[in-house]
mmCIF file of C-alpha atoms in Angstrom:
data_model
loop_
_atom_site.group_PDB
_atom_site.id
_atom_site.type_symbol
_atom_site.label_atom_id
_atom_site.label_comp_id
_atom_site.label_asym_id
_atom_site.label_seq_id
_atom_site.Cartn_x
_atom_site.Cartn_y
_atom_site.Cartn_z
ATOM 1 C CA MET A 391 112.539 95.206 93.449
ATOM 2 C CA PRO A 392 111.019 98.620 94.320
ATOM 3 C CA LEU A 393 107.272 99.189 94.501
ATOM 4 C CA VAL A 394 105.187 102.121 93.204
ATOM 5 C CA LEU A 395 101.522 102.553 94.137
ATOM 6 C CA VAL A 396 99.469 104.651 91.709
ATOM 7 C CA CYS A 397 96.533 106.274 93.479
ATOM 8 C CA GLY A 398 93.611 108.379 92.262
ATOM 9 C CA LEU A 399 89.948 108.552 91.354
ATOM 10 C CA PRO A 400 88.463 106.946 88.217
ATOM 11 C CA GLY A 401 89.223 109.134 85.229
ATOM 12 C CA SER A 402 92.321 110.699 86.801
ATOM 13 C CA GLY A 403 94.642 109.072 84.282
ATOM 14 C CA LYS A 404 96.128 106.460 86.634
ATOM 15 C CA SER A 405 96.565 103.793 83.977
ATOM 16 C CA ARG A 406 98.150 106.204 81.510
ATOM 17 C CA ARG A 407 100.540 107.488 84.172
ATOM 18 C CA ALA A 408 101.342 103.919 85.255
ATOM 19 C CA GLU A 409 102.280 103.038 81.677
ATOM 20 C CA GLU A 410 104.306 106.246 81.345
ATOM 21 C CA LEU A 411 106.201 105.321 84.475
ATOM 22 C CA ARG A 412 106.675 101.709 83.363
ATOM 23 C CA ALA A 413 108.153 102.817 80.038
ATOM 24 C CA ALA A 414 110.549 105.214 81.768
ATOM 25 C CA LEU A 415 111.712 102.695 84.371
ATOM 26 C CA ALA A 416 112.045 99.945 81.757
ATOM 27 C CA GLU A 417 114.908 101.897 80.191
ATOM 28 C CA SER A 418 117.160 100.757 83.027
ATOM 29 C CA GLY A 419 115.606 97.389 83.883
ATOM 30 C CA GLU A 420 112.385 95.411 84.009
ATOM 31 C CA ALA A 421 109.187 97.145 85.083
ATOM 32 C CA PHE A 422 105.816 95.507 85.623
ATOM 33 C CA VAL A 423 102.353 97.063 85.906
ATOM 34 C CA VAL A 424 99.945 95.134 88.138
ATOM 35 C CA SER A 425 96.331 96.038 87.361
ATOM 36 C CA GLU A 426 92.934 94.392 87.563
ATOM 37 C CA ALA A 427 93.290 93.566 83.875
ATOM 38 C CA SER A 428 96.533 91.657 84.486
ATOM 39 C CA ALA A 429 96.051 90.243 87.982
ATOM 40 C CA GLY A 430 92.286 89.765 88.225
ATOM 41 C CA GLU A 431 89.541 91.768 89.886
ATOM 42 C CA GLY A 432 89.722 92.598 93.568
ATOM 43 C CA ARG A 433 92.417 93.827 95.914
ATOM 44 C CA SER A 434 93.348 90.278 96.957
ATOM 45 C CA ALA A 435 94.349 89.456 93.356
ATOM 46 C CA LEU A 436 96.361 92.678 93.062
ATOM 47 C CA ARG A 437 98.103 91.995 96.338
ATOM 48 C CA ALA A 438 98.940 88.394 95.415
ATOM 49 C CA GLU A 439 100.462 89.397 92.066
ATOM 50 C CA ALA A 440 102.458 92.246 93.638
ATOM 51 C CA GLU A 441 103.729 89.848 96.307
ATOM 52 C CA ARG A 442 104.753 87.321 93.654
ATOM 53 C CA LEU A 443 106.734 89.897 91.703
ATOM 54 C CA LEU A 444 108.342 91.429 94.797
ATOM 55 C CA GLY A 445 109.447 87.946 95.800
ATOM 56 C CA ARG A 446 111.625 87.767 92.697
ATOM 57 C CA GLY A 447 113.925 90.315 94.338
ATOM 58 C CA LYS A 448 115.487 91.902 91.240
ATOM 59 C CA ALA A 449 117.120 95.173 92.271
ATOM 60 C CA ALA A 450 116.942 96.722 88.781
ATOM 61 C CA ALA A 451 113.248 95.930 88.317
ATOM 62 C CA ALA A 452 110.158 97.750 89.576
ATOM 63 C CA VAL A 453 106.560 96.815 90.351
ATOM 64 C CA ILE A 454 103.844 99.385 89.665
ATOM 65 C CA VAL A 455 100.416 98.688 91.195
ATOM 66 C CA ASP A 456 97.617 100.410 89.303
ATOM 67 C CA GLY A 457 94.465 99.680 91.266
ATOM 68 C CA GLY A 458 93.126 99.375 94.795
ATOM 69 C CA SER A 459 95.391 102.068 96.222
ATOM 70 C CA GLU A 460 92.550 104.539 96.782
ATOM 71 C CA VAL A 461 91.925 102.615 100.034
ATOM 72 C CA LYS A 462 94.246 103.425 102.935
ATOM 73 C CA SER A 463 94.231 99.921 104.389
ATOM 74 C CA PHE A 464 95.318 98.450 101.026
ATOM 75 C CA ARG A 465 98.195 100.933 100.821
ATOM 76 C CA TYR A 466 99.235 99.812 104.282
ATOM 77 C CA GLU A 467 99.107 96.144 103.215
ATOM 78 C CA LEU A 468 101.393 96.815 100.261
ATOM 79 C CA PHE A 469 103.714 98.916 102.419
ATOM 80 C CA CYS A 470 104.049 95.875 104.680
ATOM 81 C CA LEU A 471 104.810 93.718 101.635
ATOM 82 C CA SER A 472 107.552 96.075 100.493
ATOM 83 C CA LYS A 473 109.014 96.184 103.981
ATOM 84 C CA GLN A 474 108.932 92.414 104.228
ATOM 85 C CA ALA A 475 110.803 92.237 100.901
ATOM 86 C CA GLN A 476 113.148 95.079 102.001
ATOM 87 C CA ALA A 477 112.189 96.968 98.849
ATOM 88 C CA PRO A 478 111.895 100.788 98.653
ATOM 89 C CA HIS A 479 108.441 102.048 97.779
ATOM 90 C CA CYS A 480 106.700 105.305 96.897
ATOM 91 C CA LEU A 481 103.216 106.587 96.071
ATOM 92 C CA LEU A 482 102.128 108.477 92.960
ATOM 93 C CA LEU A 483 98.888 110.448 93.335
ATOM 94 C CA CYS A 484 96.999 111.362 90.160
ATOM 95 C CA PRO A 485 94.726 114.397 90.704
ATOM 96 C CA GLY A 486 91.377 114.883 89.045
ATOM 97 C CA GLY A 487 88.814 112.284 88.099
ATOM 98 C CA ALA A 488 85.482 111.721 89.804
ATOM 99 C CA PRO A 489 84.067 109.144 92.238
ATOM 100 C CA ARG A 490 81.941 106.300 90.912
ATOM 101 C CA PRO A 491 79.337 104.323 92.852
ATOM 102 C CA ASP A 492 80.964 101.013 91.894
ATOM 103 C CA ARG A 493 84.378 102.034 93.221
ATOM 104 C CA PRO A 494 85.426 102.816 96.817
ATOM 105 C CA PRO A 495 85.860 106.491 97.678
ATOM 106 C CA LEU A 496 89.362 107.920 97.653
ATOM 107 C CA GLU A 497 91.018 108.050 101.066
ATOM 108 C CA PRO A 498 93.603 110.735 100.279
ATOM 109 C CA PRO A 499 97.214 109.794 101.030
ATOM 110 C CA ASP A 500 98.987 111.712 103.759
ATOM 111 C CA ALA A 501 102.783 111.991 103.594
ATOM 112 C CA ARG A 502 102.885 112.014 107.411
ATOM 113 C CA ASN A 503 102.009 108.295 107.256
ATOM 114 C CA ARG A 504 105.044 106.168 106.577
ATOM 115 C CA TRP A 505 103.022 103.952 104.203
ATOM 116 C CA ASP A 506 102.132 107.033 102.101
ATOM 117 C CA ARG A 507 105.640 108.368 101.608
ATOM 118 C CA PRO A 508 107.566 109.348 99.621
ATOM 119 C CA LEU A 509 104.493 110.901 98.026
ATOM 120 C CA PHE A 510 104.643 112.317 94.490
ATOM 121 C CA VAL A 511 101.815 114.122 92.684
ATOM 122 C CA ALA A 512 101.392 113.779 88.932
ATOM 123 C CA PRO A 513 100.882 117.082 87.063
ATOM 124 C CA ALA A 514 97.227 117.883 86.474
ATOM 125 C CA ASP A 515 98.015 118.576 82.807
ATOM 126 C CA PRO A 516 98.388 115.158 81.131
ATOM 127 C CA ALA A 517 100.867 116.675 78.673
ATOM 128 C CA GLU A 518 103.320 117.429 81.483
ATOM 129 C CA PRO A 519 105.775 114.643 82.353
ATOM 130 C CA LEU A 520 106.054 112.916 85.703
ATOM 131 C CA PRO A 521 108.822 113.911 88.156
ATOM 132 C CA LEU A 522 110.815 110.906 86.953
ATOM 133 C CA ALA A 523 114.180 111.930 88.409
ATOM 134 C CA ASP A 524 112.713 112.229 91.905
ATOM 135 C CA ILE A 525 110.813 108.948 91.562
ATOM 136 C CA ARG A 526 113.942 107.116 90.370
ATOM 137 C CA ALA A 527 115.913 108.521 93.299
ATOM 138 C CA ALA A 528 113.232 107.383 95.750
ATOM 139 C CA LEU A 529 113.208 103.885 94.272
ATOM 140 C CA PHE A 530 116.844 103.194 93.481
ATOM 141 C CA GLU A 531 118.956 105.548 95.603
ATOM 142 C CA ARG A 532 117.384 104.998 99.010
ATOM 143 C CA ARG A 533 118.424 102.274 101.386
ATOM 144 C CA PRO A 534 115.911 99.399 101.652
ATOM 145 C CA PRO A 535 113.626 99.643 104.703
ATOM 146 C CA ALA A 536 114.880 97.977 107.854
ATOM 147 C CA PRO A 537 113.142 94.764 108.970
ATOM 148 C CA ASN A 538 110.268 95.214 111.411
ATOM 149 C CA ARG A 539 111.343 95.336 115.021
ATOM 150 C CA SER A 540 108.673 92.765 115.832
ATOM 151 C CA THR A 541 110.407 90.216 113.596
ATOM 152 C CA ARG A 542 113.417 90.519 115.907
ATOM 153 C CA ALA A 543 111.392 90.552 119.126
ATOM 154 C CA GLN A 544 111.442 87.731 121.617
ATOM 155 C CA PRO A 545 108.752 85.069 120.971
ATOM 156 C CA LEU A 546 106.968 85.825 124.241
ATOM 157 C CA GLN A 547 106.599 89.479 123.236
ATOM 158 C CA ALA A 548 105.197 88.502 119.834
ATOM 159 C CA ALA A 549 102.787 86.035 121.426
ATOM 160 C CA GLY A 550 101.621 88.660 123.915
ATOM 161 C CA PHE A 551 101.025 91.225 121.167
ATOM 162 C CA LEU A 552 99.026 88.751 119.068
ATOM 163 C CA HIS A 553 96.961 87.844 122.126
ATOM 164 C CA ARG A 554 96.091 91.526 122.672
ATOM 165 C CA LEU A 555 95.227 91.974 118.989
ATOM 166 C CA ASP A 556 93.063 88.846 119.144
ATOM 167 C CA ARG A 557 91.224 90.261 122.171
ATOM 168 C CA LEU A 558 90.783 93.699 120.583
ATOM 169 C CA THR A 559 89.259 92.324 117.365
ATOM 170 C CA HIS A 560 87.030 89.997 119.419
ATOM 171 C CA ASP A 561 85.776 92.978 121.422
ATOM 172 C CA VAL A 562 85.044 94.914 118.203
ATOM 173 C CA LEU A 563 82.783 92.081 117.010
ATOM 174 C CA ALA A 564 81.113 91.869 120.407
ATOM 175 C CA ALA A 565 80.370 95.612 120.322
ATOM 176 C CA LEU A 566 78.858 95.377 116.831
ATOM 177 C CA LEU A 567 76.676 92.406 117.720
ATOM 178 C CA GLU A 568 75.556 94.075 120.966
ATOM 179 C CA ALA A 569 74.607 97.235 119.038
ATOM 180 C CA GLN A 570 72.438 95.135 116.702
ATOM 181 C CA ARG A 571 70.786 93.391 119.637
ATOM 182 C CA ASN A 572 70.040 96.833 121.069
ATOM 183 C CA GLY A 573 68.271 97.914 117.899
ATOM 184 C CA ALA A 574 70.964 99.391 115.619
ATOM 185 C CA GLN A 575 69.547 99.581 112.099
ATOM 186 C CA PRO A 576 71.128 99.737 108.609
ATOM 187 C CA GLY A 577 72.299 103.274 107.934
ATOM 188 C CA GLN A 578 73.218 103.841 111.571
ATOM 189 C CA PHE A 579 76.782 104.642 112.694
ATOM 190 C CA VAL A 580 77.901 102.348 115.518
ATOM 191 C CA PRO A 581 80.640 103.962 117.644
ATOM 192 C CA ILE A 582 83.371 101.653 118.935
ATOM 193 C CA ALA A 583 85.256 102.892 121.994
ATOM 194 C CA LEU A 584 87.683 100.254 123.260
ATOM 195 C CA GLU A 585 90.914 100.315 125.204
ATOM 196 C CA GLY A 586 93.899 99.857 122.897
ATOM 197 C CA MET A 587 92.288 101.515 119.865
ATOM 198 C CA ASP A 588 92.901 104.981 118.411
ATOM 199 C CA SER A 589 90.356 107.424 119.808
ATOM 200 C CA GLY A 590 90.118 109.537 116.644
ATOM 201 C CA GLY A 591 91.285 109.907 113.081
ATOM 202 C CA GLY A 592 88.431 109.643 110.659
ATOM 203 C CA GLY A 593 85.976 107.131 112.032
ATOM 204 C CA GLY A 594 88.043 103.999 111.425
ATOM 205 C CA GLY A 595 86.941 103.647 107.820
ATOM 206 C CA GLY A 596 83.302 103.493 108.833
ATOM 207 C CA GLY A 597 82.470 106.224 106.389
ATOM 208 C CA GLY A 598 79.859 107.808 108.609
ATOM 209 C CA ARG A 599 81.551 110.721 110.330
ATOM 210 C CA GLY A 600 83.895 113.572 109.591
ATOM 211 C CA ALA A 601 87.646 113.423 109.144
ATOM 212 C CA GLY A 602 88.613 115.740 112.012
ATOM 213 C CA PRO A 603 90.913 114.638 114.802
ATOM 214 C CA GLU A 604 88.012 114.170 117.214
ATOM 215 C CA ALA A 605 85.944 111.963 114.885
ATOM 216 C CA PRO A 606 84.867 108.796 116.729
ATOM 217 C CA GLN A 607 85.933 105.333 115.711
ATOM 218 C CA GLY A 608 83.148 103.086 114.574
ATOM 219 C CA LEU A 609 81.360 101.431 111.679
ATOM 220 C CA LEU A 610 78.526 102.539 109.433
ATOM 221 C CA LEU A 611 76.134 99.593 109.583
ATOM 222 C CA ARG A 612 75.024 99.225 105.960
ATOM 223 C CA ARG A 613 73.085 95.981 106.514
ATOM 224 C CA PRO A 614 72.493 93.380 109.234
ATOM 225 C CA VAL A 615 75.578 91.228 109.810
ATOM 226 C CA SER A 616 75.843 87.826 111.438
ATOM 227 C CA LEU A 617 78.348 86.414 113.909
ATOM 228 C CA ALA A 618 79.486 83.866 111.291
ATOM 229 C CA GLU A 619 80.288 86.564 108.725
ATOM 230 C CA LEU A 620 82.050 88.788 111.243
ATOM 231 C CA SER A 621 84.067 85.839 112.577
ATOM 232 C CA ARG A 622 85.192 84.896 109.064
ATOM 233 C CA LEU A 623 86.409 88.444 108.371
ATOM 234 C CA ARG A 624 88.132 88.557 111.752
ATOM 235 C CA ARG A 625 90.033 85.343 110.983
ATOM 236 C CA GLN A 626 91.131 86.743 107.619
ATOM 237 C CA PHE A 627 92.368 89.959 109.202
ATOM 238 C CA LEU A 628 94.271 88.148 111.969
ATOM 239 C CA SER A 629 95.880 85.879 109.397
ATOM 240 C CA TYR A 630 97.074 88.936 107.490
ATOM 241 C CA ALA A 631 98.356 90.624 110.665
ATOM 242 C CA LYS A 632 100.367 87.532 111.629
ATOM 243 C CA MET A 633 101.958 87.315 108.181
ATOM 244 C CA ASN A 634 102.791 91.028 108.120
ATOM 245 C CA PRO A 635 104.052 92.021 111.567
ATOM 246 C CA GLY A 636 104.254 95.724 112.227
ATOM 247 C CA GLU A 637 106.080 97.590 114.950
ATOM 248 C CA GLY A 638 104.774 95.561 117.872
ATOM 249 C CA GLU A 639 102.899 97.168 120.733
ATOM 250 C CA GLU A 640 102.829 100.638 119.151
ATOM 251 C CA ASP A 641 100.985 99.226 116.117
ATOM 252 C CA LEU A 642 98.017 97.965 118.144
ATOM 253 C CA PRO A 643 95.913 101.179 118.032
ATOM 254 C CA ARG A 644 96.359 101.549 114.281
ATOM 255 C CA LEU A 645 95.635 97.876 113.617
ATOM 256 C CA GLY A 646 92.388 98.293 115.539
ATOM 257 C CA SER A 647 91.479 101.139 113.189
ATOM 258 C CA MET A 648 92.555 99.082 110.190
ATOM 259 C CA PHE A 649 90.286 96.265 111.355
ATOM 260 C CA LEU A 650 87.314 98.629 111.341
ATOM 261 C CA GLN A 651 88.248 99.743 107.819
ATOM 262 C CA TYR A 652 88.566 96.116 106.750
ATOM 263 C CA LEU A 653 85.095 95.353 108.085
ATOM 264 C CA SER A 654 83.648 98.458 106.426
ATOM 265 C CA GLN A 655 85.070 97.517 103.030
ATOM 266 C CA ASN A 656 83.898 93.899 103.226
ATOM 267 C CA LEU A 657 80.429 94.485 104.685
ATOM 268 C CA ALA A 658 79.214 96.874 102.003
#
């Protein structure tokens, strides 16, 4: 059951394009749109409903997720779901629209990232049709993704990787708490420089620095945070990482960045 993520700003026509795509794909099989209206508010509800539908495993059906995909870490989560289900996936970007204060900012997809490709862009003119032939080919004519290498790794390797991820996320929390003890105030960007984490690439979702390749990793401290709250979010992230193994050792730097993004999104 292939997966399509519809991405764009509020007012970009995502829901209309999702319905257009559903109607076109339904001509050859079932197609389902997962939105906040159908699954419930929040990315966790969208993810759970997408996972339920992907688990049905119907090759002629498709799942279209309309919501949450403006956030890079959520796109990565759903990419992991599709890979776990061995289902092809693609991303449809709807241009236009405008940011809203009650919605997260758009983290533009980048086709160089494997979780953002194949990447299709909807025409800016709503009267123009979607590139349906190319989307169908991406969904139904590609081979399913291969299982993660880490799922075939020896248990000791998996245990060692999880231990290193556990230590890295622990050190991130320690750095944040130490910064607060040293006087970091709400509105301040807290840089996080740790071994095993990407050294650049947009500030790790902290939202406080530029997007150039030399941008530091870190977190924009929007409010005081406690050890209990940070520990709860860390446990949630580790639980997700264990259920959705990536590519083993080479995934550690990116997962460190994803953890910062996860904290940023949940500590607003």
